[in-house]
Coordinates of C-alpha atoms in Angstrom, one line a residue:
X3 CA -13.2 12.4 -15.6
X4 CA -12.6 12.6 -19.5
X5 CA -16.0 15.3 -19.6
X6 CA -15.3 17.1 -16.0
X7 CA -11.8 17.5 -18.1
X8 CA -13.6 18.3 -21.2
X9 CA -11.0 16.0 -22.7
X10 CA -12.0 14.4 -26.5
X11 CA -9.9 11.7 -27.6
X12 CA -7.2 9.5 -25.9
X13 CA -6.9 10.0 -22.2
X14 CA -4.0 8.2 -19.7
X15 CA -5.1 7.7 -16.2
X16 CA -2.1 6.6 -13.7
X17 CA -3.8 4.9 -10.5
X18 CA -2.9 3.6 -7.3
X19 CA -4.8 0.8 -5.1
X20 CA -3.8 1.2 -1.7
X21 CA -5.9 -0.6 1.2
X22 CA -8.8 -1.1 -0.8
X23 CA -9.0 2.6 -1.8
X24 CA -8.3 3.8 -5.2
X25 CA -6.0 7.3 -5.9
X26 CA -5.6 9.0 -8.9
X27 CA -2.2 10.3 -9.4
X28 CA -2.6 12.0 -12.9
X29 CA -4.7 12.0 -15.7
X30 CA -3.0 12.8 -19.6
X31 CA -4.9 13.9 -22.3
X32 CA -2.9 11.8 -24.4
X33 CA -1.8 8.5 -25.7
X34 CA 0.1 5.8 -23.4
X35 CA 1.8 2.3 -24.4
X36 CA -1.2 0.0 -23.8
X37 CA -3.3 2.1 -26.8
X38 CA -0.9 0.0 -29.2
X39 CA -1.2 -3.0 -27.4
X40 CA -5.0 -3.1 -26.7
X41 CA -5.5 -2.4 -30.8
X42 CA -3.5 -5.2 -31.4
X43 CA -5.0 -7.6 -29.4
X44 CA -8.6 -6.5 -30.6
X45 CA -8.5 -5.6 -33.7
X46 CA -9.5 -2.1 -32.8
X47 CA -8.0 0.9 -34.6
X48 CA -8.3 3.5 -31.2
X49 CA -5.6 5.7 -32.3
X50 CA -7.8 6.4 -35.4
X51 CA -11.0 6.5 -33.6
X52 CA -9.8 8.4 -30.6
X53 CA -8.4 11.2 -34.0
X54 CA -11.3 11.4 -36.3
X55 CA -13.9 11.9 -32.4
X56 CA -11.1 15.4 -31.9
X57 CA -12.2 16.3 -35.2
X58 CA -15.9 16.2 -34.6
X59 CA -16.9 12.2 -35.4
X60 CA -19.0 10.6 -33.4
X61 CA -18.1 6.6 -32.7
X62 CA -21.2 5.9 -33.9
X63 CA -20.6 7.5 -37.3
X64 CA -17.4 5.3 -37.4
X65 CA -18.9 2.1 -36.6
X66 CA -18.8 1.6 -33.4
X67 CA -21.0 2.0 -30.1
X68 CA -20.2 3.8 -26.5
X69 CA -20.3 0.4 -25.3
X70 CA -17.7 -1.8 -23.9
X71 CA -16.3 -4.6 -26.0
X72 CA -16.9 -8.0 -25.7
X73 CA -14.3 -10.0 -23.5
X74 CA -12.3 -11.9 -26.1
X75 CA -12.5 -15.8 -25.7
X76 CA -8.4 -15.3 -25.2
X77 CA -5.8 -13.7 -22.6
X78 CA -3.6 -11.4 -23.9
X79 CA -0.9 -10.6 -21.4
X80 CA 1.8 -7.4 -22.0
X81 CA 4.9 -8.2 -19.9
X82 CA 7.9 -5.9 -19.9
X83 CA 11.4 -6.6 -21.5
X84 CA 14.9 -5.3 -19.3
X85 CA 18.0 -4.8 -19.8
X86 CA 19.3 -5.3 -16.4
X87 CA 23.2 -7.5 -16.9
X88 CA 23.4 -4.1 -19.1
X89 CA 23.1 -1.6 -16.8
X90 CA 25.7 -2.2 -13.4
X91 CA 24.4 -0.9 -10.1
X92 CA 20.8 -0.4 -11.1
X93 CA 17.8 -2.3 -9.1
X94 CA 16.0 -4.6 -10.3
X95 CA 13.4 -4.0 -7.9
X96 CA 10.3 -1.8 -9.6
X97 CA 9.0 1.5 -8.5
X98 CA 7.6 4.2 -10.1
X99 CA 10.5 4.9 -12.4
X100 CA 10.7 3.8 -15.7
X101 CA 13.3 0.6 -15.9
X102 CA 11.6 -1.5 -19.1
X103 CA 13.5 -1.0 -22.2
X104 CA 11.0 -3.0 -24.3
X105 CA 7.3 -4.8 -23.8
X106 CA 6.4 -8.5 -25.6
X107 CA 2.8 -9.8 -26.1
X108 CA 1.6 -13.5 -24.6
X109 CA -1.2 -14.5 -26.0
X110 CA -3.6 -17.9 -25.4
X111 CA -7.1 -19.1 -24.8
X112 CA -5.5 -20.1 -21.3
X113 CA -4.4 -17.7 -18.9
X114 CA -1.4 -19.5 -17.6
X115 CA -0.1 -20.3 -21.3
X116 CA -0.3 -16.6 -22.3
X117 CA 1.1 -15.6 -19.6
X118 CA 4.4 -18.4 -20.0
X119 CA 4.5 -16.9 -23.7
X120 CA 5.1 -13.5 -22.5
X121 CA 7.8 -14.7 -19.8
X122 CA 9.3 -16.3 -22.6
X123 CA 9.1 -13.9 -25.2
X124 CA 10.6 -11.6 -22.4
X125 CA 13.7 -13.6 -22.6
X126 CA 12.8 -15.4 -18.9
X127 CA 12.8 -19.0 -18.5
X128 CA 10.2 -21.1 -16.2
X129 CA 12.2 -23.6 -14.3
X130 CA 10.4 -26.0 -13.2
X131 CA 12.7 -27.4 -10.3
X132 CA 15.4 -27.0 -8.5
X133 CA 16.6 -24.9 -5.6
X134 CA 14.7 -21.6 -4.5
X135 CA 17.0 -18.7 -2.8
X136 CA 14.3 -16.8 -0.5
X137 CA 14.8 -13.9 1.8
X138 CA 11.1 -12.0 2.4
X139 CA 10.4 -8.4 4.5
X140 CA 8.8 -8.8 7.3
X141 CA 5.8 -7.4 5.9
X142 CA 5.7 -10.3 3.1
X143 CA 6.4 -13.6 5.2
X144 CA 2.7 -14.2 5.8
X145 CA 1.7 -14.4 1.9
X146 CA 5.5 -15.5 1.3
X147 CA 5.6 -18.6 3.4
X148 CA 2.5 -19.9 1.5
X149 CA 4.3 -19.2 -1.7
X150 CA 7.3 -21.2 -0.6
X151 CA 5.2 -24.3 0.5
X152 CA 3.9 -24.2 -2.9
X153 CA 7.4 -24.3 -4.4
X154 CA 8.4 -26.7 -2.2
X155 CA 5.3 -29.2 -3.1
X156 CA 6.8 -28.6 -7.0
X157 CA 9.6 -30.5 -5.8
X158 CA 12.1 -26.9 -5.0
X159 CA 14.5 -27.2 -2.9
X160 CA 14.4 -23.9 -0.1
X161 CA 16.9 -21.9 0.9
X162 CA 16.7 -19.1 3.1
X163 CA 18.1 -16.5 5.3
X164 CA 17.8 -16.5 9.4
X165 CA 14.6 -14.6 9.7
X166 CA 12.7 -16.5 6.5
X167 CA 14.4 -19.9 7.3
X168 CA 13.0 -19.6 10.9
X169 CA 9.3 -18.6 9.5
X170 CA 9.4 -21.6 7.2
X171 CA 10.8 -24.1 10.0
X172 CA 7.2 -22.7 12.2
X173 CA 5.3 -23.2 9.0
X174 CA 6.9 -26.9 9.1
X175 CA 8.6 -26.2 5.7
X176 CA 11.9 -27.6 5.4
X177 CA 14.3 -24.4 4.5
X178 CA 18.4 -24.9 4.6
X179 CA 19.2 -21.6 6.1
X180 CA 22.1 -19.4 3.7
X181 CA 23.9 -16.8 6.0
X182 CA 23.5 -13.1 4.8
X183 CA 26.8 -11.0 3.8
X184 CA 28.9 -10.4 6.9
X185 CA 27.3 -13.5 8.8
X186 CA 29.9 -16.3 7.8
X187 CA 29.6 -18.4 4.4
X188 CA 28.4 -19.9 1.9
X189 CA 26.1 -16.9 1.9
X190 CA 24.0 -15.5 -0.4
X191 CA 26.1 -14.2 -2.7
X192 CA 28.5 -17.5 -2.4
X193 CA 25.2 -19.9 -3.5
X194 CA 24.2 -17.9 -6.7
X195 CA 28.1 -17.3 -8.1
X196 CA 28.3 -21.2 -7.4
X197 CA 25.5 -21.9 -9.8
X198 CA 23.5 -23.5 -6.7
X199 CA 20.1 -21.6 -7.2
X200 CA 17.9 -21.5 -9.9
X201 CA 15.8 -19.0 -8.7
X202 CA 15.4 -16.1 -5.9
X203 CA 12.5 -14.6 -4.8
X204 CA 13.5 -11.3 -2.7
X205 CA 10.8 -9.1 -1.7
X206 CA 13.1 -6.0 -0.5
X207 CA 12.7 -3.2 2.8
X208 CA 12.9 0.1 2.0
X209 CA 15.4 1.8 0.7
X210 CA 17.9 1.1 -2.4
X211 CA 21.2 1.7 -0.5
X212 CA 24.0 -0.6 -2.6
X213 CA 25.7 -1.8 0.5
X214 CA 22.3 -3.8 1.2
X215 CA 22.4 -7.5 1.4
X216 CA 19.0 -7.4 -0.7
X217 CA 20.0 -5.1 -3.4
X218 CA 23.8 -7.0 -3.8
X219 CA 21.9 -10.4 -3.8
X220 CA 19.3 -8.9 -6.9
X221 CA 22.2 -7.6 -8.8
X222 CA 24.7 -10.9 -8.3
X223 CA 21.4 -12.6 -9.9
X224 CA 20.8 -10.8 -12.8
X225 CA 24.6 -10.9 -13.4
X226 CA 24.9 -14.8 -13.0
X227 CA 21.2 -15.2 -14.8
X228 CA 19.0 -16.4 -12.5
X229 CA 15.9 -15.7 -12.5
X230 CA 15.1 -12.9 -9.9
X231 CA 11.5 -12.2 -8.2
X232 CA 10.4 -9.2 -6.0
X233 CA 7.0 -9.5 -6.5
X234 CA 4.6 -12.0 -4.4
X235 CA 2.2 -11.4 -7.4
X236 CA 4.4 -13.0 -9.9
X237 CA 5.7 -15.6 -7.7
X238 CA 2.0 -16.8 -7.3
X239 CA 1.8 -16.3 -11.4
X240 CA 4.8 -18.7 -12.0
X241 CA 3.4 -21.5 -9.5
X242 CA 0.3 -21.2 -11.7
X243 CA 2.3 -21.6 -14.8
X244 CA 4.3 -24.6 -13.5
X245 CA 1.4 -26.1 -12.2
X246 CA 0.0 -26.1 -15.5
X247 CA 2.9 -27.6 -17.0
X248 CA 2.7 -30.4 -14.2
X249 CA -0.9 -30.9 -15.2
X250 CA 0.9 -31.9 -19.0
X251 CA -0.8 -28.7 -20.7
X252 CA 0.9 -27.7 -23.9
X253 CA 1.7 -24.4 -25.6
X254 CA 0.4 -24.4 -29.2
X255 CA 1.8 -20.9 -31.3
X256 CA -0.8 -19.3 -33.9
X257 CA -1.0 -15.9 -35.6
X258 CA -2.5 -12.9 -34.1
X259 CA -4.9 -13.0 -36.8
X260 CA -6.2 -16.4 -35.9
X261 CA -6.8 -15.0 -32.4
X262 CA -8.8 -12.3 -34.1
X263 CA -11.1 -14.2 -36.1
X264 CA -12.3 -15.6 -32.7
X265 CA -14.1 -12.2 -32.2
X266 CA -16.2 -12.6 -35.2
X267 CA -17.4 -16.3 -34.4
X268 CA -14.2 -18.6 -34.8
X269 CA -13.2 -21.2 -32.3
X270 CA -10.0 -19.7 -30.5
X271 CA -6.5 -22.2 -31.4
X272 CA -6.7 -25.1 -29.0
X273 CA -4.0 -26.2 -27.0

């Protein structure tokens, strides 16, 4: 793209997977966020790089090669920072639109550790049991219902609405069903503002209407600080990460430069 484009320097591709078939949505001949964040993390000076090629240096002149970098013997995981109790009536649910007001940095030689840093640094918490509030579109329960079996093997306690209560019950998951608003209480709402859950995972329909039972039960989250999920993705990342916690690993803390030295020969910190 960057030579049909006849584009020299930084370039920003936005892309979509959808049903194993990748889109292009637009391509920048610019900077983005990650340039920062991927110089940091390997020591590579791209803003630099990418300004001395638009004036007519080759990467070879400068030091470097056309090939790709080595994988680091580390995980470095970027994870976005919000400012959702903030901001009344917005969703917490992501879509294209920008929400993040800030990005932290997890890194480890372990996947799982890196990415607890960065949930941590991010202000979230990792709680490793207690009582799961779970209401999944129709379209999720499949994937969802394995996640929940997994949450309930960790020892969580499920609760769940009619529809995800009666998919867990098939699954032979024990689920204590919550009523939605309008149905009769304690219902959703009534079990987070009671300090009852200690975590929800929502994945929502479409649509973003405020009147929703989805979107009321997201916002009465953020606003009483529980941890709030919409993504199966990071639901299956946070069972890895308490799993790992299970298995007694810990989280050592060492300079970004001691992860660097680890791409010129040094043993990465162990954990």
């Amino acid at each position: 793209m960057a030579l049909a484009l006849g584009i020299v320097g930084l370039m920003n591709v936005q892309y979509v997977l959808h049903e194993e078939k990748i889109y292009v949505l637009e391509v920048n001949p610019r900077a983005s966020r990650t340039v920062p964040f991927l110089s940091k993390v390997t020591g590579v000076p791209l803003v630099k790089l990418a300004t001395e090629a638009m004036l007519g240096r080759s990467l070879t002149s400068q030091g470097y090669t056309r090939r790709l970098l080595a994988p680091p013997p580390y995980t470095a995981v970027k994870a976005p920072v919000f400012s959702f109790e903030k901001l009344g009536r917005v969703d917490v649910f992501l879509g294209p639109e920008m929400k993040s007001t800030g990005e932290v940095l997890g890194l480890d030689a372990d996947r799982d550790a890196a990415i607890y840093k960065a949930i941590v640094a991010a202000g979230g918490s990792v709680p490793e049991k207690g009582t799961i509030l779970a209401t999944l579109a129709d379209k999720d329960k499949e994937e969802g219902i394995r996640l929940l079996r997994s949450f309930a093997e960790l020892g969580y306690r499920v609760l769940a609405t009619a529809g995800t209560a009666e998919a867990l019950k098939r699954a032979g998951i024990a689920a204590e069903r919550v009523f939605k608003l309008g149905e009769g209480h304690p219902d959703v709402l009534d079990v987070i503002k009671d300090g009852k859950v200690d975590l929800v995972l929502n994945t929502p329909t479409r649509g973003k209407i405020p009147e929703r039972n989805g979107f009321q039960m997201r916002r009465a989250a953020v606003e009483f600080g529980v941890p709030c999920l919409t993504s199966l993705d990071t639901a299956a990342a946070l069972i890895r990460v308490m799993r790992a916690h299970r298995r007694g690993g810990k989280t050592e803390v060492a300079s970004l430069q001691d992860y660097l030295k680890c791409l010129h020969g040094t043993p990465p910190p162990q954990r």
